[in-house]
XYZ file of C-alpha atoms in Angstrom:
681
model
C 6.118 7.780 28.407
C 6.478 3.969 28.158
C 9.636 3.186 28.834
C 9.470 -0.848 27.567
C 11.305 -2.701 25.423
C 11.205 -5.466 23.626
C 11.148 -9.003 25.492
C 14.799 -9.808 24.764
C 9.075 2.500 -4.900
C 9.956 11.931 -23.506
C 8.072 10.660 -25.983
C 4.776 11.968 -27.245
C 2.603 12.862 -24.871
C -0.783 11.854 -23.596
C -2.747 12.658 -21.042
C -2.428 11.291 -17.907
C -4.660 8.648 -16.377
C -3.992 6.618 -13.032
C -5.810 3.466 -11.343
C -8.032 4.811 -9.253
C -6.815 3.168 -5.165
C -10.177 1.282 -4.884
C -13.267 0.491 -7.811
C -16.019 -0.773 -5.216
C -19.919 0.436 -4.609
C -21.955 2.226 -6.860
C -21.340 6.104 -5.939
C -24.958 7.489 -4.735
C -26.853 11.267 -4.702
C -26.577 10.815 -0.786
C -23.408 11.156 0.011
C -22.659 9.089 3.028
C -24.802 8.046 5.845
C -23.200 9.233 8.934
C -23.455 6.920 11.370
C -23.707 3.608 12.122
C -21.186 0.717 10.939
C -17.263 -0.170 13.125
C -17.798 3.744 13.692
C -19.935 6.394 14.237
C -19.358 10.683 14.190
C -21.420 11.254 17.136
C -21.218 9.628 20.864
C -24.390 7.679 21.387
C -27.430 9.364 23.184
C -25.955 9.664 26.293
C -22.749 9.111 26.226
C -19.359 11.923 28.649
C -17.024 12.816 26.490
C -15.505 14.001 28.864
C -16.396 12.314 32.363
C -13.885 11.939 34.485
C -14.727 8.955 36.826
C -11.895 6.338 36.130
C -12.488 2.309 34.965
C -10.864 -0.523 35.499
C -11.750 -1.277 32.036
C -12.228 -5.463 30.697
C -9.088 -5.473 31.440
C -7.216 -4.236 34.260
C -4.967 -1.627 34.333
C -5.612 2.059 33.850
C -9.314 4.737 31.982
C -10.594 7.642 32.372
C -11.174 9.883 29.472
C -7.288 10.430 28.548
C -3.805 8.765 29.126
C -2.425 8.786 32.493
C 1.128 9.890 30.526
C -1.121 13.260 28.821
C -3.184 13.477 32.323
C -0.165 14.250 33.791
C 0.886 16.549 30.882
C -2.555 18.751 31.703
C -2.329 19.004 35.405
C 1.616 20.338 34.645
C 0.518 22.957 32.784
C 2.062 21.808 29.713
C -1.399 20.840 27.725
C -4.355 21.876 27.815
C -6.947 20.164 28.946
C -8.781 16.660 27.196
C -12.582 18.293 26.096
C -10.420 21.225 24.076
C -7.647 18.904 22.307
C -11.201 17.207 20.518
C -12.727 18.023 17.164
C -16.783 18.908 18.566
C -17.756 15.945 17.659
C -15.043 13.055 18.078
C -15.084 10.339 16.034
C -16.272 7.011 18.112
C -15.033 4.287 17.037
C -16.348 0.900 18.340
C -14.152 -2.031 19.825
C -13.899 -5.657 18.482
C -13.985 -7.557 21.891
C -13.615 -4.842 24.689
C -12.667 -1.465 25.942
C -9.194 -1.222 26.140
C -7.028 0.222 28.894
C -4.361 2.567 28.192
C -0.720 2.143 28.743
C 2.203 -0.086 27.452
C 3.951 -0.332 23.611
C 3.574 -1.955 20.274
C 6.318 -3.703 19.517
C 7.270 -4.718 15.988
C 10.013 -4.096 13.204
C 11.418 -2.836 10.677
C 14.207 -3.988 7.852
C 15.249 -0.203 7.495
C 13.927 3.246 6.094
C 12.355 1.061 2.547
C 10.014 -0.758 4.118
C 8.408 2.499 4.881
C 4.832 0.204 3.772
C 5.007 -1.665 7.114
C 4.601 2.271 9.312
C 1.992 3.146 6.511
C -0.187 -0.047 6.629
C 0.600 -0.450 10.735
C 0.106 3.932 12.061
C -1.902 4.962 8.656
C -4.312 7.562 9.224
C -5.939 10.710 8.280
C -7.728 10.379 5.171
C -10.958 12.363 4.569
C -13.097 9.186 4.663
C -12.494 5.034 5.805
C -13.475 1.375 4.685
C -14.892 -0.747 7.025
C -13.213 -4.117 8.237
C -14.512 -5.680 5.840
C -13.925 -2.927 3.498
C -17.373 -3.065 2.217
C -18.149 0.345 4.144
C -17.289 3.353 2.543
C -17.738 5.356 6.765
C -16.576 9.303 7.387
C -12.822 9.409 8.904
C -10.892 13.111 8.893
C -14.677 14.163 6.960
C -17.893 14.976 8.403
C -20.170 15.021 5.083
C -19.220 13.867 2.153
C -21.498 15.143 -1.103
C -21.957 14.247 -4.827
C -24.198 16.039 -6.781
C -26.504 14.472 -9.815
C -23.495 13.669 -12.262
C -20.647 13.267 -9.893
C -18.536 15.605 -11.236
C -19.019 17.991 -7.599
C -18.175 16.700 -4.645
C -19.049 19.273 -1.354
C -16.517 17.879 1.665
C -16.911 18.191 5.571
C -13.483 19.169 7.391
C -14.231 17.748 10.737
C -14.876 21.458 12.871
C -12.526 21.149 15.264
C -9.701 18.228 14.300
C -6.280 19.560 15.406
C -2.676 18.503 14.135
C -0.266 16.947 17.183
C 0.555 20.650 17.757
C -1.796 22.149 18.345
C -3.496 23.589 15.520
C -6.379 23.359 13.734
C -6.799 21.379 10.705
C -9.096 23.983 8.005
C -9.816 24.633 4.613
C -6.725 26.417 4.869
C -4.695 22.856 4.615
C -6.453 21.560 1.737
C -5.847 24.826 -0.199
C -2.260 24.897 0.633
C -2.111 20.657 -0.263
C -3.492 21.217 -3.824
C -2.447 24.532 -4.828
C 0.670 25.052 -3.430
C 1.722 20.049 -3.401
C -0.421 18.821 -6.104
C -0.346 21.659 -8.517
C 3.313 22.528 -8.190
C 5.087 20.771 -10.836
C 8.536 21.274 -8.998
C 7.291 18.863 -6.086
C 5.118 16.599 -8.439
C 5.509 15.057 -11.017
C 2.161 15.560 -12.963
C -1.483 15.397 -10.520
C -1.907 12.969 -9.436
C -5.179 10.704 -10.849
C -6.688 10.898 -7.606
C -7.549 14.642 -8.494
C -7.600 15.122 -11.665
C -10.236 13.555 -14.310
C -10.458 11.403 -16.663
C -8.626 13.043 -19.118
C -5.697 14.086 -16.818
C -7.444 17.315 -15.874
C -6.708 18.500 -12.703
C -10.453 19.441 -10.344
C -11.138 22.699 -9.825
C -10.608 23.722 -6.141
C -12.684 25.861 -4.188
C -12.647 26.992 -0.141
C -16.341 27.794 1.060
C -15.687 28.408 4.625
C -12.677 26.837 7.097
C -14.080 23.448 7.847
C -16.101 23.309 4.576
C -14.153 22.889 0.182
C -16.165 21.397 -2.911
C -13.449 19.889 -6.065
C -14.994 20.003 -9.287
C -14.369 17.560 -11.722
C -14.316 18.277 -15.621
C -16.216 15.363 -16.128
C -17.950 12.279 -14.884
C -15.202 11.122 -11.982
C -17.422 7.996 -10.334
C -14.609 6.692 -7.861
C -13.349 9.889 -6.233
C -15.159 8.835 -2.901
C -13.238 5.454 -2.895
C -9.843 7.142 -4.262
C -10.711 8.813 -0.769
C -11.059 5.947 1.586
C -7.449 4.237 0.468
C -4.260 4.436 0.759
C -2.114 8.099 0.694
C -4.636 9.014 -1.982
C -7.239 9.640 0.985
C -4.828 11.869 1.938
C -3.536 13.849 -0.329
C -6.179 17.311 1.078
C -5.311 16.289 4.816
C -1.650 15.446 5.009
C 0.467 18.822 4.666
C -0.234 20.977 7.740
C 0.540 24.818 6.490
C 1.153 26.759 9.524
C 5.027 23.881 9.040
C 5.513 23.677 6.052
C 4.624 26.978 4.611
C 8.227 28.187 5.526
C 10.494 25.880 3.661
C 8.449 26.838 0.806
C 9.320 29.395 -2.307
C 6.033 30.697 -2.637
C 5.521 31.403 0.945
C 9.435 32.217 2.065
C 11.554 34.295 -0.475
C 14.081 33.234 1.307
C 12.980 29.105 1.424
C 16.058 28.467 -1.332
C 18.640 30.028 0.116
C 18.151 28.934 3.571
C 17.603 25.493 1.904
C 21.350 25.894 0.257
C 23.130 27.161 3.621
C 21.438 23.585 5.376
C 22.888 21.683 2.591
C 20.296 21.239 0.384
C 20.584 21.169 -3.233
C 17.887 23.817 -2.726
C 14.020 24.891 -1.017
C 12.242 21.389 -3.322
C 14.668 18.845 -1.569
C 14.163 20.776 1.897
C 10.951 20.823 1.781
C 10.141 17.290 0.649
C 12.655 16.203 3.443
C 10.401 18.405 5.731
C 7.079 16.685 4.684
C 7.141 14.290 1.795
C 4.543 12.088 1.928
C 6.783 8.978 2.484
C 9.680 10.327 4.796
C 8.250 12.249 6.994
C 6.923 10.342 9.994
C 10.334 7.781 9.888
C 12.343 11.585 10.111
C 10.624 14.615 11.013
C 9.462 14.744 14.295
C 9.123 18.379 14.620
C 6.231 17.567 11.560
C 2.385 17.949 12.734
C 0.442 14.392 12.061
C -3.959 13.483 11.938
C -2.228 10.141 12.738
C -2.744 8.355 16.201
C 0.784 7.908 17.068
C 3.978 10.497 16.138
C 7.149 10.660 15.480
C 9.796 10.645 18.377
C 12.736 8.897 18.028
C 13.309 8.667 13.974
C 14.690 5.588 11.898
C 18.159 7.094 11.637
C 18.355 7.693 14.973
C 19.470 4.367 16.243
C 18.062 0.955 16.019
C 14.825 1.136 16.416
C 12.724 4.044 15.640
C 9.577 5.074 18.496
C 6.600 7.071 18.155
C 4.626 8.205 20.636
C 0.590 9.097 21.129
C -0.390 12.141 19.376
C -2.084 13.512 23.224
C -4.793 15.714 19.800
C -5.780 12.609 18.009
C -9.851 12.804 17.538
C -11.214 9.198 17.782
C -12.507 8.046 20.651
C -13.861 4.706 22.314
C -17.492 4.222 22.858
C -17.070 5.296 27.031
C -16.104 8.905 25.838
C -11.876 7.953 25.860
C -9.531 9.736 24.100
C -6.912 6.919 21.501
C -5.392 4.979 21.385
C -5.005 3.180 23.766
C -1.678 2.401 23.085
C 1.106 5.034 24.312
C 3.835 3.740 22.016
C 4.664 1.827 18.660
C 8.210 1.004 17.889
C 9.877 -0.508 15.994
C 13.110 -2.231 15.685
C 14.948 -2.459 13.062
C 16.849 -5.924 11.781
C 17.983 -6.834 8.607
C 18.116 -10.164 8.621
C 14.676 -11.819 7.892
C 15.706 -14.603 9.832
C 17.159 -12.474 13.522
C 13.633 -10.932 12.585
C 12.098 -13.798 13.400
C 14.097 -15.645 16.134
C 12.758 -12.428 17.626
C 9.275 -12.723 16.899
C 9.306 -16.868 17.787
C 10.645 -15.461 21.356
C 8.093 -13.576 21.955
C 9.208 -10.031 21.707
C 6.967 -8.716 19.192
C 2.404 -8.298 19.916
C 1.291 -7.539 15.968
C 4.265 -8.382 12.923
C 3.336 -9.827 9.471
C 5.753 -8.363 7.123
C 9.129 -10.298 6.166
C 9.020 -14.072 7.928
C 5.038 -14.698 7.460
C 5.344 -16.712 4.666
C 5.056 -21.031 4.588
C 8.224 -22.248 5.225
C 8.323 -20.467 8.952
C 5.192 -20.998 9.747
C 5.979 -24.824 11.080
C 8.443 -23.480 13.875
C 6.029 -20.481 14.533
C 3.345 -22.656 15.546
C 5.379 -24.223 17.259
C 7.107 -21.873 19.691
C 3.603 -20.075 20.478
C 3.929 -20.767 24.276
C 6.847 -20.462 24.617
C 6.487 -17.394 23.240
C 3.587 -16.768 24.853
C 1.968 -15.082 21.587
C -1.147 -16.763 18.490
C -0.576 -17.701 15.165
C -3.460 -15.740 13.638
C -3.873 -16.632 9.936
C -4.834 -14.461 7.258
C -6.998 -14.407 4.330
C -4.640 -14.969 1.062
C -5.556 -12.351 -1.757
C -3.408 -12.988 -4.601
C -3.773 -14.439 -7.458
C 0.124 -16.509 -6.757
C 2.748 -15.813 -4.477
C 5.199 -15.371 -7.022
C 4.294 -13.770 -10.202
C 7.032 -13.593 -13.065
C 7.411 -10.881 -15.414
C 9.641 -10.527 -18.189
C 11.109 -6.751 -19.310
C 8.538 -6.704 -22.314
C 10.604 -3.079 -22.024
C 13.823 -3.841 -21.839
C 16.331 -0.796 -23.262
C 18.629 -3.900 -25.658
C 16.481 -4.381 -28.594
C 17.357 -8.167 -28.340
C 16.066 -8.610 -25.210
C 13.398 -6.929 -25.933
C 11.569 -8.940 -28.354
C 12.797 -11.966 -26.714
C 10.326 -10.560 -23.960
C 7.408 -9.552 -26.060
C 7.491 -12.649 -27.397
C 4.070 -14.780 -26.542
C 5.694 -17.907 -27.202
C 8.366 -17.955 -25.475
C 6.429 -17.026 -22.306
C 3.874 -20.043 -22.135
C 7.538 -22.363 -23.105
C 8.991 -21.233 -20.054
C 6.043 -21.449 -18.210
C 5.112 -24.744 -18.702
C 8.585 -25.656 -17.974
C 8.010 -25.066 -14.457
C 7.317 -27.872 -12.029
C 4.878 -25.739 -9.790
C 4.063 -29.200 -7.868
C 8.266 -29.420 -7.167
C 8.086 -25.716 -5.617
C 4.560 -26.704 -4.126
C 5.892 -30.450 -2.728
C 9.859 -28.377 -1.252
C 9.224 -24.975 -0.554
C 4.682 -25.312 0.089
C 5.092 -27.931 2.591
C 2.731 -29.472 0.045
C -0.120 -26.785 0.498
C -0.926 -25.433 -2.977
C -2.281 -25.104 -5.959
C -0.760 -24.112 -9.617
C -2.032 -20.589 -10.372
C -1.488 -17.857 -12.931
C -1.918 -14.316 -12.347
C -5.679 -14.233 -12.703
C -8.109 -13.354 -10.543
C -9.365 -16.151 -7.402
C -12.130 -18.520 -7.538
C -13.100 -16.186 -4.773
C -12.997 -13.061 -6.931
C -15.922 -12.736 -8.922
C -14.013 -12.411 -12.040
C -12.586 -15.705 -11.532
C -12.154 -17.036 -14.802
C -11.067 -21.334 -14.672
C -9.396 -20.996 -18.285
C -7.489 -17.758 -17.581
C -5.934 -19.052 -13.870
C -5.091 -22.051 -15.329
C -3.831 -22.537 -18.637
C -0.114 -23.448 -19.800
C 0.449 -24.487 -16.533
C 1.289 -27.683 -16.966
C 4.587 -28.904 -16.075
C 6.075 -30.031 -20.101
C 9.629 -29.604 -20.830
C 9.319 -31.565 -24.380
C 6.584 -28.808 -25.000
C 8.312 -25.983 -24.097
C 11.432 -27.189 -26.104
C 8.380 -28.254 -29.394
C 7.391 -24.039 -28.767
C 11.077 -22.107 -28.199
C 11.737 -24.301 -31.552
C 8.589 -23.557 -33.688
C 9.761 -19.556 -32.957
C 13.193 -20.017 -33.630
C 15.134 -19.772 -30.542
C 17.996 -23.228 -31.641
C 19.768 -23.854 -28.837
C 24.258 -23.540 -29.771
C 26.854 -26.043 -28.619
C 26.897 -25.277 -25.103
C 22.919 -25.973 -24.443
C 22.111 -22.236 -24.137
C 19.090 -20.567 -26.748
C 20.200 -17.837 -28.752
C 17.022 -16.172 -30.703
C 16.968 -15.853 -34.371
C 19.042 -12.060 -33.864
C 21.460 -13.911 -32.007
C 20.521 -12.958 -28.697
C 21.177 -15.710 -25.822
C 18.503 -16.757 -23.434
C 20.785 -15.733 -20.991
C 18.706 -13.633 -18.195
C 19.030 -12.432 -14.647
C 16.114 -12.196 -11.608
C 15.994 -9.818 -9.912
C 14.983 -10.089 -6.306
C 13.784 -7.613 -3.479
C 15.351 -10.007 -0.938
C 13.764 -9.135 2.109
C 10.214 -8.301 0.616
C 7.980 -10.129 2.491
C 8.741 -13.464 0.308
C 11.011 -13.181 -1.302
C 13.514 -16.217 0.727
C 10.710 -18.399 -0.479
C 11.428 -16.211 -4.672
C 14.465 -16.842 -4.388
C 14.816 -20.500 -3.229
C 11.850 -21.068 -5.470
C 13.707 -19.095 -8.373
C 16.951 -21.106 -7.359
C 14.809 -24.481 -8.861
C 13.703 -23.195 -11.589
C 17.738 -22.509 -12.997
C 17.558 -26.367 -14.078
C 14.027 -26.931 -14.738
C 14.626 -23.681 -17.304
C 17.818 -25.044 -18.026
C 16.244 -27.829 -19.364
C 14.933 -25.423 -22.147
C 18.036 -24.130 -23.080
C 17.623 -21.120 -21.004
C 19.923 -19.862 -18.655
C 19.002 -18.214 -15.346
C 20.893 -16.370 -12.887
C 19.335 -14.883 -9.524
C 19.665 -10.535 -8.759
C 18.825 -11.634 -4.748
C 19.485 -7.487 -3.315
C 17.885 -5.667 -0.537
C 14.716 -4.138 -1.805
C 15.445 -0.274 -2.442
C 17.977 -1.866 -4.486
C 15.635 -3.973 -6.474
C 13.373 -1.025 -6.513
C 15.681 1.056 -8.091
C 16.356 -1.124 -10.900
C 12.177 -1.773 -11.081
C 11.740 1.975 -11.468
C 15.003 2.358 -14.349
C 13.361 -0.457 -15.670
C 16.932 -1.613 -15.932
C 16.192 -5.655 -15.403
C 15.155 -8.434 -16.883
C 12.390 -10.381 -15.297
C 11.642 -9.904 -11.790
C 8.987 -11.480 -9.483
C 6.522 -9.621 -7.441
C 3.038 -10.931 -4.847
C 0.288 -11.950 -7.004
C -1.577 -8.182 -5.887
C -5.022 -7.831 -7.714
C -6.336 -11.657 -7.259
C -9.049 -10.632 -4.640
C -10.758 -7.724 -3.342
C -8.300 -5.527 -5.497
C -8.824 -6.959 -8.472
C -9.288 -3.293 -10.252
C -7.004 -0.620 -8.098
C -4.096 -3.046 -7.668
C -3.580 -4.147 -11.687
C 0.095 -3.962 -12.632
C 0.015 -7.904 -13.634
C -2.864 -7.297 -16.253
C -2.439 -4.725 -18.028
C 0.366 -1.692 -18.085
C -0.381 0.554 -15.956
C -1.400 0.621 -12.216
C -0.283 2.102 -8.395
C 3.764 1.680 -7.698
C 5.322 2.422 -11.138
C 2.728 0.001 -13.074
C 3.017 -3.313 -14.492
C 6.718 -5.878 -13.400
C 6.632 -6.915 -17.420
C 5.701 -3.449 -18.758
C 7.288 -0.173 -16.393
C 7.666 1.942 -19.221
C 4.512 1.335 -21.218
C 2.995 1.774 -17.655
C 4.452 5.432 -16.647
C 3.721 6.803 -20.228
C -0.103 5.579 -19.568
C 0.072 7.524 -15.315
C 1.754 10.557 -16.563
C 0.782 10.729 -20.098
C 5.203 10.428 -20.855
C 7.960 9.177 -19.464
C 11.139 10.083 -18.192
C 13.431 9.585 -21.458
C 12.082 8.061 -24.686
C 10.161 5.402 -25.004
C 11.988 1.925 -25.903
C 8.904 0.759 -27.739
C 5.418 1.742 -28.630
C 2.773 -0.110 -26.910
C 1.126 -2.615 -29.102
C -2.687 -1.966 -30.119
C -3.469 -4.441 -26.911
C -2.357 -3.053 -24.126
C -4.123 0.819 -25.423
C -7.180 -0.546 -26.296
C -6.899 -1.915 -22.253
C -5.923 1.314 -21.210
C -9.625 2.434 -22.736
C -11.241 -0.055 -21.725
C -9.696 0.926 -18.160
C -11.084 4.511 -18.697
C -14.004 4.434 -19.205
C -14.062 1.980 -16.409
C -13.381 4.454 -14.410
C -16.186 7.840 -16.177
C -18.484 4.708 -15.410
C -21.034 4.654 -12.424
C -22.824 1.854 -12.245
C -21.313 -1.190 -10.808
C -21.940 -3.816 -12.923
C -21.314 -1.913 -16.008
C -17.284 -1.460 -14.464
C -17.351 -4.850 -14.084
C -18.546 -5.378 -17.308
C -15.800 -3.541 -18.829
C -13.149 -5.243 -16.271
C -13.538 -8.624 -17.913
C -12.679 -7.472 -21.169
C -9.653 -5.560 -19.787
C -8.912 -9.354 -17.986
C -9.956 -11.771 -21.067
C -6.784 -9.740 -23.224
C -4.826 -10.271 -20.057
C -5.611 -13.404 -20.713
C -4.724 -14.092 -24.050
C -2.223 -12.290 -24.433
C -1.273 -13.405 -21.420
C 1.890 -10.713 -19.878
C 3.157 -12.752 -17.336
C 3.224 -15.907 -15.126
C 2.010 -17.081 -11.987
C 3.589 -19.459 -9.759
C 2.312 -21.213 -6.671
C -0.744 -20.764 -4.817
C 0.031 -21.303 -0.980
C -1.913 -21.307 2.057
C -1.876 -17.389 2.449
C 0.156 -15.474 5.096
C -0.305 -15.135 7.941
C 0.466 -13.314 11.847
C 1.944 -13.229 15.183
C -0.198 -11.276 17.585
C 0.289 -11.672 21.395
C -2.048 -13.299 23.689
C -1.875 -9.585 25.803
C -2.747 -7.666 22.994
C -6.281 -7.533 23.057
C -8.694 -5.764 20.117
C -6.838 -7.097 17.424
C -10.190 -8.808 15.748
C -8.058 -12.084 14.168
C -8.278 -13.604 10.888
C -8.257 -10.896 8.336
C -7.084 -10.616 4.670
C -3.474 -9.914 3.879
C -3.643 -7.566 1.280
C -1.052 -4.161 -0.111
C -4.723 -2.051 -0.977
C -5.477 -3.100 2.801
C -3.206 -2.353 4.472
C -3.184 -5.199 7.083
C -3.481 -4.586 9.959
C -4.835 -0.779 9.056
C -8.564 -1.685 8.920
C -8.408 -3.483 11.913
C -8.364 0.351 13.871
C -4.782 -0.685 15.456
C -6.284 2.842 17.713
C -8.248 0.418 20.069
C -5.735 -1.698 20.439
C -4.405 -2.874 23.525
C -2.744 -4.861 26.151
C -4.127 -6.489 28.743
C -0.499 -7.606 31.588
C -3.782 -9.733 33.433
């Protein structure tokens, strides 16, 4: 194993609905073509997968059918030969630039256990289907076949025969059956059937196991976006993330003593132990024993020391065009650095091979560029997809009735938008590069509406004061306004200080303290670690919060939570509880306020969208949803900046250059890190 070290988130029930993970191509009756594009499912003619002839490769170093560290294990008798570890038809990955060589460590960083999204963006795999790097194509991945029927109510799926878990056990439909029947449908483990596994009205899908590699998923009504769901995020892994042969020992359906065993080990019961051993979000960090389908598997959990370490999966099921098993890199090392400035100092010192998180904002860009030569890296611009870099959501589901009434007042929100001097924010914090923008689709989006994008962005404190006066908010002797019922306009903004743009958000809000004070609103800043912030927003225990403007481009119809009370990750920041009501069909506690007609109208439209097989018709439905969002002005945008960037070590090859910065895209996942390699020449 390489030892290389770095250099120096109950009311009346309503059928649950959930946002699809991606809404793009129209589903065809032909299903998926099993060749072509940037990756294909079988070797090209004449390519020998199991040639033992070494090749120096273009980058220098060792090259052969497998990594030297695995060849040594084969020779020692600890591992079967590579041809026995690969599936019958390995998935062939076309390299971005050149055929790679084996070895080396990808050094990057995380802030701590709450930084799970960076792991999922970097080493995630195992979806039934996958998207191409340009996000335009859906291709086979773990599934070698994916065939819908005529009305998209039934999907016949074939697993890639011979794919093995990282411990050598085969992946079969027994794992699929376990994942669906014993995890997704188990109400103790899963609160509500995931939206991607249920019809639009919330009815769970039916699963039929045909044979060891074939299964059928049936829905009670058309599910034209099921293919898209199976190519995105964690949704595409619902059937392939739970190794039955390992996890059933912790499940009460298979082990009658599971509950007592869990208690004896210090857990509250079998559910807590099962979740700890195989939870979709936490298992990669904390359980090295859990078999996986990913390119690298956990060797050192995040809780062990100052870094987490992942080592190549000897049974990974993809190869390059020469038939050599991927990944090229031996390890991925996540250094745990809670302080963003310290993390940035390591970055400009050249300690990271690829990193695009936490410090990659405008405030750090110039210093990063200045350090390129000495740090031996390149700053690569990422294509922004955000509506604005900081959207503001007032909590319309606040438990305090007085605050809730204020935040639901559209005139109040309009006034607060006019009270923001966006040009001053641009000049001071965005390096004079940016433009005022609302929480609306970007100019590059097919849904762009200039009026929506620019409404209420003019800095006009006089107009803001007049609007608040007309709405009945009176100014007290201390300069702070009160609502007609006597509630003070004094609010705290909850901010995740270690989020992607946490630093710039805090600085922007600090400037807005004076801007809003000028119109009689007293603003406080509640800066905190992301895990603490996540608790507040999930329990809707906040006045207002800020986040990136997801859904600006690429993912408009998926990341809808700035446009309506729905969406992934808990839903809208302006209406967290209504989002929960839509997604789950109920709420964890009684609704503090019934959703108004405009909210439920959007829900009905979104249901129509998810059942519509024609892409053009879906777009027209979404435009109706956006028209309501424009009229209601749920959320406030601020500045659309230059976009994020990544530091890429000059020795790291095959990253492919610029790519979108987008959580749905999962930057840099679609760039296929399994084919990245290090060239020390």
